């Protein structure tokens, strides 16, 4: 009896301690700074607090993307172009390399009601749609147990969608374990609960519910503490805004001039620094290297469906940016036009199934000079096209099928 009482007192003390920590963090939580939207901090990708805080501001437009978001050296990048709320809104960048549809589906699915009825921007890229889809190690680098537990508990998301997400997570973790001889997610609440969802085991879901709730609470507390530390760090970039209305013809001229000054050492309209670092010294080795790439079948197509389903369930209006490949570079590396068209057409067909998705189809710009800034990322003219679409999308009372 004494041992039982002692154990109970220890548990009670631990719970009270954690409650005290949570209350202390909440009480001292600093205000969310809008300029945090200009950064690519990982806490925005793997947590929930920062995305929710930004989404609840009346004049913030969240952009979910991947490695193209890091191209800050391009003046037309949204963080540069819309500095100072030039068009009436602050951008919030969420993403980094390997943040593909599945990662964004989890982040949006875990956002509660903060994005409900709001507008967001989603960016896809062709390199995501390879036969194997996202690599297990790259997925796990951006995976969040907190997000998974949160969305699995959200009954606004259809059961089939939650089951799909649980299955994808389990599959990718299994692949990672097989490749690395590890045993990840064996006893965590997220691991056990996702297995129950994959097996459609209602009894096990019920049994695991308290464990999942406690784990989610602990992870939420950690997210609050990490977010508070990030906000207090400060030093967020806030570029000076350009005055007056946007003259798109003038911006096009400026983009062309800037591109010509930043892309001078190659014939593929790439940034000098990118070409020199990643391409120039091994150009001959890259001839024909992509001839075997196949876009016919990929888990990424299913993940894109899942992402759109979650946006639909959350009543989110999304501007979906369909990014082209660098045509001249793809011809050199052997990525055939027929292969590229399979990717383009499949993604278009998926997006067309959703009334809440507004397509910005840029795939006709494969050969437009300076549209991309390297082999795959939006460049001077590409970002400018996105900027213009974002302004129209933000100001539109209703979305359209495409721009």
XYZ file of C-alpha atoms in Angstrom:
403
model
C 0.000 0.000 0.000
C 2.798 2.411 0.902
C 4.505 1.740 -2.443
C 1.266 2.433 -4.294
C 0.720 5.681 -2.402
C 4.308 6.711 -3.034
C 3.969 5.970 -6.757
C 0.723 7.934 -6.903
C 2.311 10.901 -5.167
C 5.251 10.816 -7.582
C 2.916 10.810 -10.576
C 0.819 13.593 -9.053
C 3.939 15.669 -8.405
C 5.121 15.163 -11.979
C 1.720 16.189 -13.367
C 1.613 19.300 -11.181
C 5.143 20.156 -12.247
C 4.249 19.881 -15.910
C 1.084 21.922 -15.401
C 3.150 24.622 -13.741
C 5.574 24.665 -16.672
C 2.713 24.899 -19.192
C 1.046 27.748 -17.288
C 4.333 29.595 -16.914
C 5.071 29.337 -20.651
C 1.574 30.468 -21.584
C 1.676 33.393 -19.161
C 5.006 34.676 -20.434
C 4.457 33.910 -24.125
C 5.773 36.830 -26.206
C 3.638 38.341 -28.963
C 3.982 36.793 -32.404
C 6.114 39.059 -34.645
C 4.863 39.390 -38.219
C 8.415 39.467 -39.586
C 8.804 35.848 -38.468
C 6.840 35.087 -41.620
C 9.930 35.921 -43.684
C 12.007 33.109 -42.163
C 12.264 29.376 -42.842
C 12.647 28.267 -39.220
C 12.035 24.549 -38.780
C 9.691 25.200 -35.842
C 7.112 26.459 -38.339
C 7.346 23.161 -40.213
C 7.241 20.648 -37.352
C 5.124 22.500 -34.778
C 1.603 23.910 -34.741
C 1.721 27.083 -32.641
C 3.543 29.403 -35.053
C 1.423 28.486 -38.075
C -1.751 29.000 -36.050
C -0.606 32.365 -34.697
C 0.253 33.651 -38.163
C -2.970 32.302 -39.672
C -5.094 34.091 -37.089
C -3.736 37.475 -38.165
C -6.162 39.175 -40.575
C -3.558 40.147 -43.182
C -1.220 37.170 -43.495
C -0.986 34.833 -46.493
C 0.752 31.548 -45.698
C 2.893 29.946 -48.408
C 3.554 26.218 -48.062
C 6.498 25.287 -50.247
C 9.795 23.482 -50.464
C 13.372 24.417 -51.340
C 12.281 27.169 -53.744
C 11.452 29.247 -50.646
C 15.159 29.620 -49.850
C 15.945 31.689 -52.966
C 16.078 34.985 -51.074
C 18.734 36.322 -53.449
C 15.993 36.716 -56.066
C 14.396 40.182 -55.637
C 10.964 38.917 -56.717
C 10.884 36.258 -53.985
C 7.653 36.981 -52.026
C 9.480 37.849 -48.800
C 11.343 40.550 -50.739
C 8.589 41.618 -53.098
C 5.860 42.028 -50.469
C 8.037 43.555 -47.736
C 6.141 46.049 -45.618
C 2.784 44.582 -46.729
C 3.225 46.182 -50.098
C 0.067 44.543 -51.434
C -1.840 44.587 -48.144
C -0.619 41.305 -46.694
C 2.382 39.761 -44.936
C 3.639 36.446 -46.298
C 4.351 33.560 -43.955
C 6.836 31.071 -45.421
C 6.434 27.460 -44.277
C 8.781 24.921 -45.786
C 12.296 23.922 -46.743
C 13.898 21.249 -48.889
C 11.898 17.978 -49.024
C 8.693 19.511 -47.681
C 6.415 17.774 -50.129
C 2.650 17.262 -50.195
C 2.590 14.771 -47.316
C 4.482 17.117 -44.983
C 2.174 20.022 -45.800
C -0.913 17.831 -45.474
C 0.106 17.033 -41.909
C 0.867 20.658 -41.043
C -2.449 21.907 -42.413
C -4.336 18.964 -40.933
C -2.938 19.846 -37.498
C -3.826 23.535 -37.781
C -7.213 23.164 -36.087
C -9.607 25.887 -37.231
C -6.936 28.570 -37.618
C -6.855 28.247 -41.431
C -10.568 27.550 -41.867
C -12.059 29.917 -44.412
C -8.619 31.381 -45.157
C -6.520 31.562 -48.315
C -3.131 29.890 -48.633
C -0.543 29.218 -51.363
C 0.723 25.722 -52.187
C 3.763 25.105 -54.393
C 4.623 21.796 -56.016
C 7.699 20.855 -58.015
C 8.410 18.065 -60.525
C 11.277 16.518 -58.571
C 8.726 15.358 -55.974
C 6.870 13.057 -58.363
C 9.498 10.394 -58.972
C 8.556 6.738 -58.816
C 9.400 6.235 -55.142
C 7.956 9.521 -53.913
C 9.517 11.225 -50.929
C 12.557 9.404 -49.490
C 12.020 8.033 -45.944
C 14.952 9.929 -44.415
C 13.855 13.216 -45.975
C 10.306 12.710 -44.737
C 11.450 11.958 -41.195
C 13.570 15.114 -41.177
C 10.308 17.075 -41.326
C 7.993 14.614 -39.547
C 6.072 15.771 -36.474
C 4.497 13.391 -33.965
C 2.611 16.366 -32.571
C 1.005 17.076 -35.932
C 0.131 13.427 -36.559
C -1.538 12.998 -33.158
C -3.417 16.271 -33.584
C -4.836 15.524 -37.021
C -5.756 11.926 -36.132
C -7.910 13.358 -33.333
C -9.597 15.902 -35.616
C -13.008 14.546 -36.612
C -13.470 17.299 -39.201
C -10.957 15.451 -41.353
C -12.571 12.466 -43.120
C -11.653 9.073 -41.666
C -10.394 7.834 -45.022
C -7.984 10.775 -45.237
C -6.669 10.193 -41.722
C -6.256 6.507 -42.456
C -4.335 7.321 -45.635
C -1.979 9.611 -43.715
C -1.411 7.027 -41.001
C -0.652 4.421 -43.638
C 1.837 6.633 -45.459
C 3.626 7.451 -42.212
C 3.833 3.793 -41.247
C 5.072 2.825 -44.702
C 7.816 5.457 -44.732
C 8.949 4.584 -41.212
C 9.043 0.889 -42.157
C 11.145 1.719 -45.210
C 13.521 3.767 -43.072
C 13.854 0.983 -40.489
C 14.549 -1.580 -43.212
C 17.200 0.636 -44.797
C 18.960 1.581 -41.563
C 18.375 -1.349 -39.200
C 16.503 0.868 -36.754
C 13.246 0.402 -34.862
C 11.663 3.836 -34.860
C 8.178 4.626 -33.532
C 7.696 1.260 -31.819
C 6.289 2.479 -28.509
C 5.410 6.125 -29.084
C 1.778 7.198 -29.045
C 2.048 8.382 -32.657
C 3.542 5.071 -33.776
C 1.044 2.865 -31.974
C -1.976 4.982 -32.862
C -1.090 5.203 -36.536
C -0.801 1.415 -36.615
C -4.276 1.177 -35.106
C -5.576 3.528 -37.800
C -3.934 1.504 -40.574
C -5.540 -1.662 -39.213
C -8.851 0.139 -38.657
C -8.802 -1.230 -35.102
C -11.448 0.793 -33.264
C -10.897 -0.979 -29.948
C -7.165 -0.285 -29.995
C -7.784 3.346 -30.936
C -10.031 3.695 -27.876
C -7.494 2.051 -25.579
C -4.706 4.285 -26.886
C -6.779 7.475 -26.706
C -5.635 8.555 -23.191
C -1.985 7.850 -24.023
C -2.306 9.823 -27.252
C -3.993 12.749 -25.483
C -1.275 12.958 -22.828
C 1.470 12.698 -25.438
C -0.156 15.404 -27.539
C -0.419 17.673 -24.487
C 3.270 17.175 -23.715
C 4.270 17.819 -27.315
C 2.080 20.938 -27.411
C 3.832 22.177 -24.278
C 7.229 21.575 -25.849
C 6.074 23.378 -29.009
C 5.017 26.396 -26.936
C 8.381 26.529 -25.166
C 10.363 26.174 -28.403
C 8.223 28.805 -30.130
C 8.669 31.229 -27.227
C 12.429 30.808 -27.399
C 12.410 31.408 -31.143
C 10.306 34.563 -30.847
C 12.543 35.961 -28.100
C 15.573 35.340 -30.301
C 14.347 38.102 -32.585
C 16.400 39.458 -35.470
C 13.764 38.625 -38.072
C 14.322 40.211 -41.497
C 11.992 43.014 -42.509
C 12.993 44.505 -45.858
C 12.037 48.056 -46.704
C 8.845 48.246 -48.739
C 8.650 49.920 -52.127
C 6.163 52.832 -52.189
C 3.155 53.269 -54.459
C 1.126 50.899 -56.586
C 2.780 47.940 -58.255
C 3.661 48.649 -61.884
C 3.840 45.122 -63.282
C 5.403 46.180 -66.585
C 8.155 47.980 -64.715
C 8.640 45.000 -62.404
C 9.014 42.743 -65.434
C 11.743 45.013 -66.777
C 13.513 45.085 -63.420
C 13.314 41.303 -63.153
C 14.873 40.920 -66.593
C 17.674 43.368 -65.801
C 18.450 41.781 -62.438
C 18.429 38.292 -63.921
C 20.872 39.317 -66.632
C 23.247 40.632 -63.958
C 22.987 37.513 -61.766
C 23.102 34.832 -64.471
C 26.145 35.482 -66.651
C 28.341 32.377 -66.662
C 26.083 29.759 -68.300
C 23.588 29.151 -71.121
C 20.813 27.766 -68.895
C 19.684 31.030 -67.218
C 20.914 29.831 -63.824
C 22.291 31.930 -61.006
C 26.060 32.256 -61.379
C 26.643 30.978 -57.847
C 24.411 27.926 -58.348
C 25.953 27.012 -61.682
C 29.489 27.399 -60.389
C 28.819 25.336 -57.245
C 26.639 22.515 -58.533
C 26.911 22.289 -62.323
C 29.839 23.864 -64.129
C 32.663 21.583 -63.004
C 30.688 18.424 -63.838
C 28.530 19.573 -66.738
C 29.674 16.804 -69.052
C 28.717 14.146 -66.469
C 25.118 15.380 -66.427
C 24.403 14.869 -70.122
C 21.539 12.375 -70.437
C 21.526 11.536 -66.709
C 17.702 11.948 -66.370
C 16.708 9.771 -69.315
C 15.363 7.028 -67.024
C 13.239 9.254 -64.776
C 9.596 8.196 -64.825
C 6.584 10.259 -63.730
C 3.937 7.663 -64.652
C 3.372 6.381 -61.115
C 4.315 8.018 -57.829
C 3.025 8.040 -54.226
C 3.299 11.817 -54.499
C 0.146 11.912 -56.625
C -1.776 10.239 -53.802
C -0.184 12.615 -51.313
C -1.325 15.559 -53.437
C -4.879 14.195 -53.379
C -4.595 13.910 -49.593
C -3.345 17.495 -49.296
C -6.274 18.798 -51.337
C -8.734 16.673 -49.352
C -7.515 18.241 -46.111
C -7.806 21.733 -47.585
C -11.356 20.869 -48.643
C -12.237 19.534 -45.182
C -10.858 22.703 -43.594
C -12.694 24.969 -46.077
C -9.372 26.418 -47.225
C -9.024 28.215 -50.555
C -5.621 27.424 -52.049
C -3.650 28.995 -54.869
C -1.804 25.993 -56.261
C 1.399 26.811 -58.157
C 2.256 24.225 -60.806
C 5.976 24.762 -61.481
C 7.656 23.775 -64.788
C 11.056 22.219 -65.319
C 13.928 24.139 -66.875
C 13.276 23.149 -70.484
C 16.732 23.775 -71.908
C 18.411 22.010 -68.997
C 15.960 19.077 -69.124
C 16.693 18.602 -72.815
C 20.392 18.395 -71.978
C 19.909 15.899 -69.124
C 17.564 13.700 -71.160
C 14.283 14.344 -69.338
C 12.043 13.917 -72.347
C 9.128 16.157 -73.264
C 6.766 13.167 -73.119
C 7.872 12.365 -69.573
C 7.424 15.971 -68.499
C 3.931 16.091 -69.997
C 2.862 13.050 -67.975
C 3.704 14.934 -64.775
C 2.075 18.164 -65.970
C -1.166 16.498 -67.094
C -1.527 14.238 -64.047
C -1.149 17.107 -61.589
C -3.584 19.250 -63.588
C -6.151 16.455 -63.529
C -5.863 16.063 -59.745
C -6.225 19.787 -59.087
C -9.231 20.028 -61.419
C -11.219 17.756 -59.090
C -11.331 20.391 -56.329
C -13.401 23.581 -56.429
C -11.361 25.107 -53.601
C -8.105 24.869 -55.584
C -7.125 27.723 -57.900
C -4.455 26.550 -60.322
C -1.609 28.810 -61.394
C -0.309 26.690 -64.248
C 3.195 27.827 -65.188
C 4.185 24.722 -67.105
C 4.081 26.523 -70.455
C 7.092 28.583 -69.295
C 9.653 25.763 -69.610
C 11.786 27.709 -72.076
C 11.193 31.245 -70.813
C 14.597 32.755 -69.956
C 15.030 33.560 -66.256
C 11.735 31.949 -65.258
C 13.709 29.555 -63.062
C 16.962 30.442 -61.317
C 18.604 27.003 -61.512
C 17.609 23.494 -62.553
C 14.286 23.497 -60.673
C 13.535 26.561 -58.522
C 11.428 29.608 -59.376
C 13.528 32.555 -60.484
C 13.196 36.224 -61.345
C 10.277 35.962 -63.784
C 8.820 32.848 -62.191
C 8.443 34.429 -58.782
C 7.071 37.581 -60.376
C 4.318 35.528 -62.041
C 3.522 33.994 -58.657
C 3.565 37.427 -56.986
C 1.052 38.780 -59.458
C -1.218 35.756 -59.042
C -0.989 36.087 -55.266
C -2.205 39.687 -55.402
C -5.135 38.735 -57.633
C -5.910 35.715 -55.443
C -5.763 37.765 -52.232
C -8.097 40.423 -53.609
C -10.561 38.072 -55.317
C -13.940 37.536 -53.660
C -14.112 34.081 -55.176
C -11.389 31.831 -56.548
C -11.168 30.750 -60.165
C -10.310 27.444 -61.769
C -6.965 28.744 -62.979
C -4.868 31.813 -63.817
